[in-house]
Coordinates of C-alpha atoms in Angstrom, one line a residue:
Chain A
M489 CA 0.1 0.0 0.0
I490 CA 1.2 3.5 -0.8
T491 CA 1.4 5.5 2.4
T492 CA 3.0 8.6 0.9
F493 CA 2.9 9.8 -2.6
Q494 CA 5.2 12.6 -3.9
A495 CA 5.3 14.4 -7.2
K496 CA 7.6 17.1 -8.5
N497 CA 7.1 18.9 -11.7
Y498 CA 4.5 16.4 -13.0
G499 CA 1.7 18.3 -14.7
C500 CA 0.4 20.9 -12.3
L501 CA 2.1 19.1 -9.4
V502 CA 5.0 21.4 -8.8
D503 CA 6.1 19.8 -5.5
V504 CA 3.5 17.9 -3.5
T505 CA 3.3 15.2 -1.0
A506 CA 0.1 13.3 -0.1
Q507 CA -0.4 10.9 2.9
L508 CA -2.7 8.1 2.0
T509 CA -4.8 5.4 3.5
P510 CA -6.1 2.0 2.2
I511 CA -9.2 4.0 0.8
H512 CA -8.6 7.7 0.4
A513 CA -10.4 10.6 -1.3
F514 CA -9.1 13.8 -2.7
I515 CA -11.6 16.6 -2.6
G516 CA -11.2 20.2 -3.7
P517 CA -11.9 22.9 -6.3
N518 CA -12.0 22.2 -10.0
D519 CA -8.6 22.4 -11.7
S520 CA -6.8 21.9 -8.3
G521 CA -4.9 18.8 -9.4
K522 CA -7.0 15.9 -8.1
S523 CA -7.0 14.0 -11.4
T524 CA -3.3 14.7 -12.0
L525 CA -2.6 13.2 -8.6
L526 CA -4.4 10.0 -9.7
H527 CA -2.6 10.0 -13.0
G528 CA 0.7 10.6 -11.3
M529 CA 0.1 7.5 -9.1
R530 CA -0.9 5.4 -12.1
T531 CA 2.2 6.5 -14.0
L532 CA 4.4 5.6 -11.1
V533 CA 3.0 2.2 -10.5
Q534 CA 3.1 1.5 -14.2
L535 CA 6.7 2.5 -14.2
A536 CA 7.4 0.2 -11.3
G537 CA 5.5 -2.6 -12.9
E538 CA 7.2 -2.3 -16.3
A539 CA 10.6 -1.9 -14.7
F540 CA 10.5 -5.2 -12.9
E541 CA 8.3 -7.3 -15.1
L542 CA 9.5 -10.9 -15.6
S543 CA 10.1 -11.9 -19.2
A544 CA 8.9 -15.2 -20.6
E545 CA 12.4 -16.6 -19.7
G546 CA 11.9 -15.6 -16.1
Q547 CA 14.4 -12.7 -16.3
W548 CA 13.7 -9.3 -14.9
Q549 CA 13.0 -6.9 -17.7
P550 CA 14.9 -3.5 -17.8
F551 CA 12.7 -0.6 -18.9
E552 CA 13.1 2.5 -21.0
P553 CA 10.6 5.0 -19.6
F554 CA 10.0 8.3 -21.4
L555 CA 8.4 11.4 -19.9
R556 CA 7.3 14.4 -21.9
D557 CA 10.1 16.9 -22.3
P558 CA 9.0 19.9 -20.3
L559 CA 10.6 22.3 -22.7
S560 CA 9.9 20.9 -26.2
G561 CA 6.7 19.2 -25.3
M562 CA 7.8 16.2 -27.3
N563 CA 7.9 12.6 -25.9
G564 CA 11.4 11.5 -25.1
P565 CA 14.2 12.0 -22.7
P566 CA 14.2 15.7 -21.5
R567 CA 17.3 17.6 -22.6
S568 CA 17.0 20.2 -19.9
G569 CA 14.6 21.7 -17.5
P570 CA 13.5 21.0 -13.9
E571 CA 13.9 17.7 -12.3
Q572 CA 10.7 15.5 -12.5
R573 CA 10.0 13.0 -9.9
L574 CA 7.4 10.6 -9.0
A575 CA 8.0 8.8 -5.7
C576 CA 6.1 6.8 -3.1
V577 CA 6.6 5.2 0.3
V578 CA 5.1 1.7 0.5
E579 CA 5.4 -0.7 3.4
G580 CA 9.1 -1.1 4.1
A581 CA 10.6 1.1 1.4
A582 CA 10.4 3.8 -1.0
Y583 CA 10.2 3.8 -4.7
V584 CA 11.4 6.8 -6.7
F585 CA 11.3 7.5 -10.3
K586 CA 13.3 10.6 -11.2
V587 CA 14.3 12.4 -14.3
G588 CA 16.8 15.2 -14.0
S589 CA 20.3 16.0 -13.2
A590 CA 20.3 16.5 -9.5
D591 CA 22.4 14.2 -7.4
W592 CA 20.7 10.9 -6.5
N593 CA 21.1 11.6 -2.8
E594 CA 18.7 14.5 -3.1
A595 CA 16.1 12.3 -4.7
F596 CA 14.0 11.4 -1.6
G597 CA 13.3 15.0 -0.7
A598 CA 10.6 15.2 1.9
I599 CA 10.0 11.6 2.0
S600 CA 11.8 10.0 5.0
V601 CA 12.7 6.3 4.4
D602 CA 13.4 3.9 7.2
G603 CA 13.8 0.9 5.0
P604 CA 15.7 0.3 1.8
Y605 CA 14.8 2.1 -1.3
V606 CA 14.2 -0.2 -4.2
A607 CA 15.2 1.5 -7.4
T608 CA 15.1 4.5 -9.4
A609 CA 15.8 5.5 -12.9
L610 CA 17.2 8.8 -13.9
R611 CA 18.6 10.3 -16.9
P612 CA 21.3 13.1 -16.2
F613 CA 20.9 15.8 -18.8
D614 CA 24.5 15.5 -19.7
R615 CA 24.3 11.8 -20.7
P616 CA 23.0 10.5 -24.0
S617 CA 20.8 7.6 -22.5
W618 CA 18.9 6.6 -19.5
V619 CA 20.8 5.3 -16.5
L620 CA 19.0 2.8 -14.4
R621 CA 19.6 2.5 -10.7
S622 CA 18.9 -0.9 -9.2
A623 CA 16.6 -1.6 -12.1
V624 CA 16.4 -5.2 -11.1
P625 CA 15.2 -6.2 -7.6
E626 CA 18.2 -7.1 -5.6
S627 CA 16.6 -9.0 -2.8
P628 CA 13.4 -10.6 -1.7
E629 CA 12.6 -7.4 0.2
H630 CA 12.8 -5.5 -3.0
E631 CA 10.5 -7.8 -4.7
A632 CA 7.9 -7.5 -1.8
V633 CA 8.0 -3.8 -2.3
I634 CA 7.4 -4.1 -6.0
R635 CA 4.5 -6.4 -5.5
Q636 CA 2.8 -3.5 -3.7
L637 CA 3.1 -1.6 -6.9
A638 CA 2.1 -4.4 -9.1
A639 CA -0.6 -2.8 -11.2
A640 CA -2.9 0.2 -11.2
R641 CA -6.4 0.5 -12.7
L642 CA -7.9 4.0 -13.3
V643 CA -11.6 4.3 -14.0
R644 CA -13.8 7.3 -14.9
F645 CA -16.8 5.5 -16.0
D646 CA -18.7 6.9 -19.0
P647 CA -22.2 5.6 -19.8
D648 CA -21.6 5.5 -23.6
A649 CA -18.6 3.3 -23.0
L650 CA -20.4 1.1 -20.5
R651 CA -23.2 0.5 -23.1
A652 CA -21.0 -0.4 -26.0
P653 CA -20.9 -4.2 -26.9
S654 CA -17.6 -5.9 -26.4
G655 CA -15.7 -9.0 -27.3
L656 CA -15.5 -12.0 -25.1
I657 CA -12.5 -12.3 -22.7
P658 CA -10.6 -15.6 -23.5
E659 CA -10.6 -18.1 -20.6
T660 CA -7.0 -17.7 -19.9
S661 CA -6.9 -13.9 -20.0
S662 CA -7.2 -11.6 -17.1
V663 CA -10.7 -9.9 -16.5
G664 CA -10.8 -6.2 -16.7
F665 CA -12.2 -3.3 -18.6
L666 CA -10.7 -2.3 -22.0
D667 CA -10.2 1.3 -21.0
D668 CA -10.6 3.9 -18.2
R669 CA -14.2 4.6 -19.3
G670 CA -15.4 1.1 -18.8
R671 CA -15.5 -0.2 -22.2
G672 CA -16.0 -4.0 -22.2
L673 CA -18.6 -4.2 -19.5
G674 CA -20.4 -7.0 -21.4
G675 CA -17.4 -9.1 -21.8
V676 CA -16.5 -8.5 -18.1
Y677 CA -19.8 -9.8 -17.0
F678 CA -19.6 -12.8 -19.3
A679 CA -16.3 -13.7 -17.8
I680 CA -17.6 -13.2 -14.1
R681 CA -20.6 -15.4 -14.8
N682 CA -18.5 -18.1 -16.5
R683 CA -15.8 -18.1 -13.9
N684 CA -17.6 -17.4 -10.7
D685 CA -21.2 -18.2 -10.6
D686 CA -21.6 -17.1 -6.9
A687 CA -20.1 -13.7 -7.7
F688 CA -22.6 -13.2 -10.6
A689 CA -25.5 -14.3 -8.4
T690 CA -24.4 -11.9 -5.6
I691 CA -24.3 -9.1 -8.0
V692 CA -27.8 -9.8 -9.3
K693 CA -29.1 -10.2 -5.9
D694 CA -27.7 -6.8 -4.9
V695 CA -29.0 -5.2 -8.1
R696 CA -32.5 -6.5 -7.5
K697 CA -32.3 -5.0 -3.9
H698 CA -31.2 -1.6 -5.1
F699 CA -33.1 -1.5 -8.4
P700 CA -36.5 -3.1 -7.5
T701 CA -37.7 -3.0 -11.0
V702 CA -34.9 -5.3 -12.2
K703 CA -35.6 -9.0 -12.0
G704 CA -32.4 -10.4 -13.5
L705 CA -29.3 -9.9 -15.6
R706 CA -27.9 -11.7 -18.5
V707 CA -25.1 -11.3 -21.1
K708 CA -26.5 -11.5 -24.6
A709 CA -24.7 -11.9 -27.9
V710 CA -25.3 -8.9 -30.0
T711 CA -23.1 -10.1 -32.9
S712 CA -21.1 -13.2 -33.6
G713 CA -18.2 -11.8 -31.6
E714 CA -19.7 -9.3 -29.3
V715 CA -21.8 -9.3 -26.1
A716 CA -23.7 -6.7 -24.1
L717 CA -25.5 -6.7 -20.8
E718 CA -29.3 -7.0 -20.6
A719 CA -31.6 -6.6 -17.8
E720 CA -34.9 -8.3 -17.4
L721 CA -37.5 -6.3 -15.6
T722 CA -40.2 -7.6 -13.3
S723 CA -42.6 -6.6 -15.9
G724 CA -41.0 -9.1 -18.2
V725 CA -39.5 -6.5 -20.4
H726 CA -35.9 -6.9 -21.6
V727 CA -33.7 -3.8 -21.6
G728 CA -30.4 -3.9 -23.4
A729 CA -27.3 -2.0 -22.2
N730 CA -28.0 0.6 -24.9
R731 CA -31.2 1.5 -23.1
M732 CA -30.3 1.0 -19.5
S733 CA -30.4 3.8 -17.1
E734 CA -27.0 5.5 -16.3
G735 CA -27.5 4.8 -12.6
L736 CA -27.9 1.0 -13.2
L737 CA -24.9 1.1 -15.6
Y738 CA -22.7 2.8 -13.2
Y739 CA -23.8 0.5 -10.3
L740 CA -23.0 -2.6 -12.4
A741 CA -19.6 -1.2 -13.4
F742 CA -18.7 -0.6 -9.8
A743 CA -20.1 -3.9 -8.7
A744 CA -17.9 -5.7 -11.3
L745 CA -14.8 -4.0 -10.0
R746 CA -15.0 -6.3 -7.0
H747 CA -14.8 -9.4 -9.1
I748 CA -12.3 -8.6 -11.8
D749 CA -8.6 -9.3 -11.6
P750 CA -7.3 -7.4 -8.6
V751 CA -4.7 -4.6 -8.9
S752 CA -2.6 -3.0 -6.2
L753 CA -4.0 0.4 -6.8
L754 CA -7.5 1.2 -8.0
L755 CA -8.0 5.0 -8.9
V756 CA -11.6 6.1 -9.3
E757 CA -12.7 9.6 -10.7
E758 CA -15.9 10.9 -9.5
P759 CA -17.7 7.7 -8.4
E760 CA -20.9 9.7 -7.7
N761 CA -21.6 10.3 -11.4
G762 CA -25.1 9.4 -12.3
L763 CA -26.0 7.8 -8.9
H764 CA -28.9 8.5 -6.7
P765 CA -27.6 10.0 -3.3
A766 CA -28.6 6.7 -1.5
R767 CA -26.8 4.6 -4.0
I768 CA -23.6 6.5 -3.5
A769 CA -23.2 5.1 0.0
E770 CA -23.6 1.6 -1.6
V771 CA -20.8 2.3 -4.1
V772 CA -18.5 3.5 -1.4
R773 CA -19.3 0.2 0.5
V774 CA -18.4 -1.7 -2.6
L775 CA -15.1 0.1 -2.9
R776 CA -14.4 -0.4 0.8
A777 CA -15.1 -4.1 0.3
I778 CA -12.6 -4.2 -2.5
V779 CA -9.9 -2.9 -0.1
E780 CA -10.9 -5.5 2.6
D781 CA -11.3 -8.4 0.2
T782 CA -8.3 -8.0 -2.1
G783 CA -5.9 -5.6 -0.4
T784 CA -6.3 -3.2 -3.2
Q785 CA -5.8 0.4 -2.3
V786 CA -8.6 2.6 -3.6
I787 CA -8.0 6.3 -4.2
L788 CA -10.9 8.6 -5.2
A789 CA -11.2 12.0 -6.7
T790 CA -14.6 13.4 -6.0
H791 CA -16.8 16.5 -5.8
S792 CA -19.5 14.8 -3.8
P793 CA -20.1 15.6 -0.1
L794 CA -22.2 12.5 -0.1
V795 CA -19.1 10.4 -0.9
V796 CA -17.1 12.2 1.7
N797 CA -19.9 11.5 4.3
E798 CA -19.1 7.8 3.8
L799 CA -15.4 8.1 4.7
R800 CA -13.5 8.6 7.9
P801 CA -11.7 11.8 8.6
E802 CA -8.2 10.4 8.0
E803 CA -9.3 9.0 4.6
V804 CA -9.9 12.4 3.1
S805 CA -7.5 15.1 1.8
V806 CA -8.3 18.5 0.5
V807 CA -6.5 19.5 -2.7
T808 CA -5.9 23.1 -3.6
R809 CA -3.8 24.8 -6.2
D810 CA -1.7 28.0 -5.9
P811 CA -0.6 29.6 -9.2
V812 CA 3.0 29.7 -8.0
T813 CA 3.5 26.8 -5.7
G814 CA 1.2 24.4 -7.4
T815 CA -1.0 21.7 -6.0
K816 CA -1.0 21.3 -2.2
V817 CA -2.7 18.3 -0.4
T818 CA -3.9 18.7 3.3
R819 CA -5.5 16.0 5.3
I820 CA -8.9 17.2 6.3
H821 CA -8.6 16.1 9.9
E822 CA -5.4 18.1 10.2
T823 CA -7.2 21.4 9.3
P824 CA -7.6 23.9 12.1
D825 CA -10.6 23.5 14.4
F826 CA -11.5 20.1 12.8
A827 CA -12.4 18.3 16.0
E828 CA -14.9 21.0 16.9
R829 CA -16.3 21.3 13.4
A830 CA -16.6 17.5 13.2
K831 CA -18.9 17.5 16.2
I832 CA -21.7 19.3 14.4
Y833 CA -21.1 18.3 10.8
A834 CA -20.9 15.1 9.0
L835 CA -17.6 15.0 7.1
G836 CA -19.1 16.0 3.7
E837 CA -21.2 18.7 5.2
L838 CA -18.2 20.0 7.0
W839 CA -16.3 20.4 3.6
I840 CA -19.3 22.2 2.1
A841 CA -19.8 24.4 5.1
Y842 CA -16.3 25.7 4.9
A843 CA -15.5 25.3 1.1
N844 CA -15.3 28.3 -1.1
G845 CA -14.6 26.5 -4.4
D846 CA -11.4 28.5 -4.8
D847 CA -8.6 28.2 -2.1
E848 CA -10.9 26.6 0.4
R849 CA -9.4 29.1 2.9
P850 CA -12.2 28.9 5.6
L851 CA -11.6 25.1 5.6
L852 CA -7.8 25.3 5.7
S853 CA -7.3 28.2 7.9
G854 CA -9.9 27.7 10.5
T855 CA -11.8 30.9 9.7
E856 CA -15.5 31.4 9.4
P857 CA -16.8 31.6 5.9
Chain B
M894 CA -21.0 46.2 23.2
I895 CA -22.9 42.9 23.0
R896 CA -22.3 41.1 19.7
V897 CA -25.4 39.5 18.4
I898 CA -25.9 37.0 15.5
V899 CA -29.3 36.4 14.1
A900 CA -30.6 33.2 12.4
G901 CA -33.8 33.0 10.6
E902 CA -35.7 32.0 7.5
G903 CA -35.3 35.0 5.1
S904 CA -35.6 38.7 4.6
N905 CA -38.5 39.2 7.0
E906 CA -36.5 37.9 9.9
L907 CA -33.0 39.1 9.0
G908 CA -33.7 42.3 7.1
G909 CA -30.6 43.5 5.1
F910 CA -28.6 40.7 6.7
W911 CA -30.5 38.3 4.6
V912 CA -28.1 38.6 1.6
E913 CA -24.6 37.2 1.5
A914 CA -22.0 39.3 3.5
E915 CA -20.3 40.4 0.2
F916 CA -23.5 42.1 -1.0
R917 CA -24.8 43.7 2.2
A918 CA -25.1 47.4 2.7
E919 CA -22.7 49.0 5.1
A920 CA -25.5 49.4 7.7
P921 CA -28.1 46.8 6.7
E922 CA -31.7 47.5 7.3
P923 CA -33.1 45.7 10.4
G924 CA -35.4 42.7 10.1
V925 CA -38.2 41.9 12.4
I926 CA -36.0 39.9 14.8
E927 CA -33.6 42.9 15.3
A928 CA -36.6 45.2 15.6
L929 CA -38.1 42.9 18.4
L930 CA -34.8 42.7 20.1
R931 CA -34.6 46.4 20.1
Q932 CA -37.8 46.5 22.1
V933 CA -36.2 44.1 24.6
R934 CA -33.1 46.1 25.1
R935 CA -32.7 49.5 23.5
D936 CA -28.9 49.8 23.1
G937 CA -25.6 48.3 24.1
W938 CA -25.7 45.7 21.4
Q939 CA -25.4 45.3 17.6
V940 CA -26.2 42.7 15.0
V941 CA -22.8 41.6 13.5
D942 CA -23.9 38.8 11.3
A943 CA -26.7 36.6 10.3
L944 CA -27.3 33.0 9.2
R945 CA -30.1 31.6 7.0
W946 CA -31.3 28.1 7.9
T947 CA -31.3 27.1 4.3
K948 CA -27.7 28.0 4.0
L949 CA -26.5 25.6 6.8
P950 CA -25.6 22.5 4.9
K951 CA -27.5 19.3 5.7
L952 CA -26.3 16.7 3.2
Q953 CA -27.1 13.4 4.8
V954 CA -29.4 10.9 3.1
G955 CA -32.4 10.4 5.3
I956 CA -31.5 13.1 7.7
G957 CA -35.2 14.0 8.0
K958 CA -36.2 15.5 11.4
K959 CA -32.7 15.6 12.7
G960 CA -32.1 18.7 10.6
E961 CA -33.7 21.0 13.1
E962 CA -31.4 20.1 15.9
F963 CA -28.4 20.3 13.6
N964 CA -29.6 23.8 12.6
V965 CA -29.4 25.1 16.1
Q966 CA -26.1 23.3 16.9
R967 CA -24.5 24.7 13.7
A968 CA -25.8 28.2 14.2
F969 CA -24.4 28.1 17.8
H970 CA -21.1 26.9 16.5
H971 CA -20.7 29.6 13.9
A972 CA -21.9 32.3 16.5
R973 CA -19.3 31.2 18.9
K974 CA -16.6 31.1 16.2
R975 CA -17.5 34.6 15.1
G976 CA -17.0 35.8 18.7
C977 CA -20.7 36.6 19.3
D978 CA -22.2 36.9 22.8
V979 CA -25.8 36.1 21.8
L980 CA -27.4 33.9 19.2
V981 CA -30.9 35.0 18.5
F982 CA -33.3 33.0 16.1
S983 CA -36.7 32.2 15.1
R984 CA -37.8 29.1 13.1
D985 CA -41.2 28.9 11.5
R986 CA -43.2 25.9 12.4
D987 CA -45.0 25.9 9.1
G988 CA -48.0 23.9 10.1
I989 CA -48.8 20.9 12.3
K990 CA -47.0 18.7 9.9
F991 CA -43.7 20.1 11.2
A992 CA -44.7 20.0 14.9
H993 CA -41.6 18.0 15.5
R994 CA -39.5 21.2 14.9
E995 CA -40.5 22.6 18.2
A996 CA -39.3 19.6 20.1
E997 CA -36.1 19.2 18.2
I998 CA -35.2 22.9 18.8
E999 CA -36.1 22.8 22.4
R1000 CA -33.9 19.7 22.8
A1001 CA -31.0 21.5 21.1
I1002 CA -31.4 24.6 23.3
E1003 CA -31.5 22.4 26.3
A1004 CA -28.3 20.4 25.3
L1005 CA -26.4 23.7 24.6
S1006 CA -27.4 25.0 28.0
A1007 CA -26.3 21.9 29.7
V1008 CA -22.9 22.1 28.2
G1009 CA -22.5 25.8 29.0
G1010 CA -20.0 28.3 27.5
G1011 CA -20.3 30.1 24.3
P1012 CA -23.0 32.6 23.4
A1013 CA -26.3 32.9 25.1
V1014 CA -29.2 31.5 23.1
A1015 CA -32.5 33.1 22.5
G1016 CA -34.7 31.3 20.1
A1017 CA -38.0 29.6 19.6
V1018 CA -40.3 28.2 17.0
A1019 CA -42.8 30.7 15.6
I1020 CA -46.3 29.2 15.3
E1021 CA -47.1 29.0 12.5
R1022 CA -44.8 31.8 11.1
L1023 CA -43.0 35.0 12.2
E1024 CA -45.9 36.9 10.7
A1025 CA -48.0 35.5 13.6
W1026 CA -45.8 37.3 16.0
V1027 CA -46.2 40.6 14.1
L1028 CA -50.0 40.2 14.3
A1029 CA -49.6 39.6 18.1
I1030 CA -47.6 42.9 18.3
A1031 CA -50.7 44.5 16.8
G1032 CA -52.8 42.9 19.6
V1033 CA -54.4 40.3 17.2
R1034 CA -55.6 37.4 19.4
R1035 CA -55.3 33.7 18.5
S1036 CA -52.6 34.5 16.0
E1037 CA -51.1 31.1 16.5
D1038 CA -54.4 29.5 15.2
L1039 CA -54.0 31.1 11.8
R1040 CA -52.7 28.8 9.2
R1041 CA -51.5 31.6 7.0
P1042 CA -50.9 34.5 9.3
E1043 CA -49.3 36.5 6.4
D1044 CA -52.7 36.8 4.8
H1045 CA -53.8 38.9 7.8
L1046 CA -50.8 41.3 7.8
A1047 CA -52.4 43.8 5.3
D1048 CA -55.3 44.3 7.9
I1049 CA -52.8 45.9 10.3
G1050 CA -51.0 47.9 7.7
A1051 CA -47.9 45.7 7.1
P1052 CA -48.2 43.7 3.8
A1053 CA -46.7 40.2 3.9
K1054 CA -43.5 40.8 2.0
D1055 CA -42.8 44.3 3.2
T1056 CA -40.1 43.8 5.8
A1057 CA -39.8 47.6 6.4
A1058 CA -43.5 47.9 7.1
M1059 CA -43.3 45.0 9.7
V1060 CA -40.3 46.6 11.3
A1061 CA -42.1 49.9 11.5
L1062 CA -45.1 48.3 13.1
V1063 CA -42.8 46.7 15.7
E1064 CA -41.2 50.0 16.5
N1065 CA -44.5 51.9 16.7
R1066 CA -46.5 49.4 18.7
G1067 CA -43.8 48.0 21.0
L1068 CA -44.6 45.0 23.2
A1069 CA -47.5 46.4 25.2
A1070 CA -50.4 44.8 23.3
I1071 CA -49.2 41.2 22.9
P1072 CA -52.1 38.8 23.8
E1073 CA -51.3 36.1 26.3
D1074 CA -52.3 33.4 23.8
A1075 CA -49.2 34.2 21.8
R1076 CA -47.3 31.5 23.5
S1077 CA -44.4 30.9 21.2
F1078 CA -43.8 34.6 20.9
L1079 CA -43.8 35.1 24.7
K1080 CA -41.5 32.2 25.1
W1081 CA -39.1 33.8 22.6
L1082 CA -39.3 37.2 24.4
A1083 CA -38.6 35.7 27.8
R1084 CA -35.4 34.0 26.3
A1085 CA -34.5 37.2 24.5
R1086 CA -34.6 39.2 27.8
E1087 CA -32.5 36.7 29.6
A1088 CA -30.0 36.4 26.9
M1089 CA -29.7 40.2 26.5
G1090 CA -29.6 40.9 30.3
A1091 CA -32.9 42.9 30.0
Q1092 CA -35.8 43.1 32.4
A1093 CA -39.5 43.1 31.3
A1094 CA -41.0 46.5 31.7
P1095 CA -44.2 46.5 33.7
G1096 CA -47.2 46.2 31.3
D1097 CA -44.9 45.4 28.4
E1098 CA -46.9 42.5 27.2
A1099 CA -49.6 39.9 27.8
G1100 CA -52.2 42.5 27.4

């Protein structure tokens, strides 16, 4: 699990550190950097995964990462410019990916590391190629660290993508969506039904509970190679995915997350979209169950106080952005006067009561709005 | 100078304080609550801010009746944080359907008193609406029995939406003619006197 995430010169993240919990939500104004934090985490985990992937021959693979050159805007090794860094602390160690010319010893910055760091890759500007530092795990401890960064999945479900028919997932392939927006939902449900009858039955039972007009679910072939979800209503009418309500589609997508191949990090943008307020609590319960069942860490970016109401104070951080210093992350329970405010407001209400949609100053400085 | 924060439904209760602080006049026009309070204690205090019930967030699914208790707790919290000495409020009952409001608000006031500290609290539920209190000021009996007291305001020269006319009526009539059947209003007045450190003048009310 990532306990600390740090980014420097990554998108709008000039120099930011975030403390995380097994399930954690970023809240804050538009354009404050919440999504960039999620994308930074995904990039870091992807880099870690790619760096230490085993080849077919059982050898650890080196990697050749590229970041966008901050000066030219082109993909490829930066020729100059500020140091870029993505780093995290996991249990027992830190993992740092760095691009720049600064001395390696400066790489950890504000992250304090008690255990061994695993690896970093850097490319000094005065060198023609990437230099890998400990690119291959050197010990079982290192491998244990890398397993915590095994894979990341980012979802920002979109109803059109969820409605689209999709191909079947081969028996031996991993089960997952085809993209961030949830394309492949039909194929995912086909795989869940074929591989885990109980899981499919549980989902149908929950759907019937939360959507009383729905009697059952099935995966229907729409072409010779494509399937789509179909709901059978209590009235006997069959409703294809193309005509399903957005709320039901979103719910089915979140419910599926619990039964597809687990990842170490699940990043969810705006889980509240399209959901009735009472269903939002159910989705957060699903996400919490994913944490508890699979050990997957779940990080959310949300604008919904109703999502925040379902979380504990230590699980929420406020993201703000200053034009000069960039994005800043503050844990909500560390804001001034929090204990007193939390006595009279539920967590999401507290946010709304003191938010101003700009710099969130009343919330962060303890002043009255 | 006693610093007072006022909480209420809208412009009739709060006067010029009804709008957001950024849009208020330098010296906002008084609302009915401020005008009533001026009858209780002439000077030595000022309204420094106001809260609208609808602006206090209540965003919990199924919160239902608990909202009233939260309203008072939250208004008290904001009053204390703004350094106020007295929180004064009224809350419309709005019909027998919302009779629970009275019990909820009384419970909240009692709980705040038990804890002690912070601003003094002077508040009560207006049955059925603040306009009934204005009618009582004019000596109208059984004002609490009127389902729509605002419909009767014109009879006493204060149209329903005319805050300035209602304030003027309060200023002109004072508290001398309040009938004893205006229970919710008299309860509020007693609390206001206590909170403002004021004594009832002989023959002030319950005419």
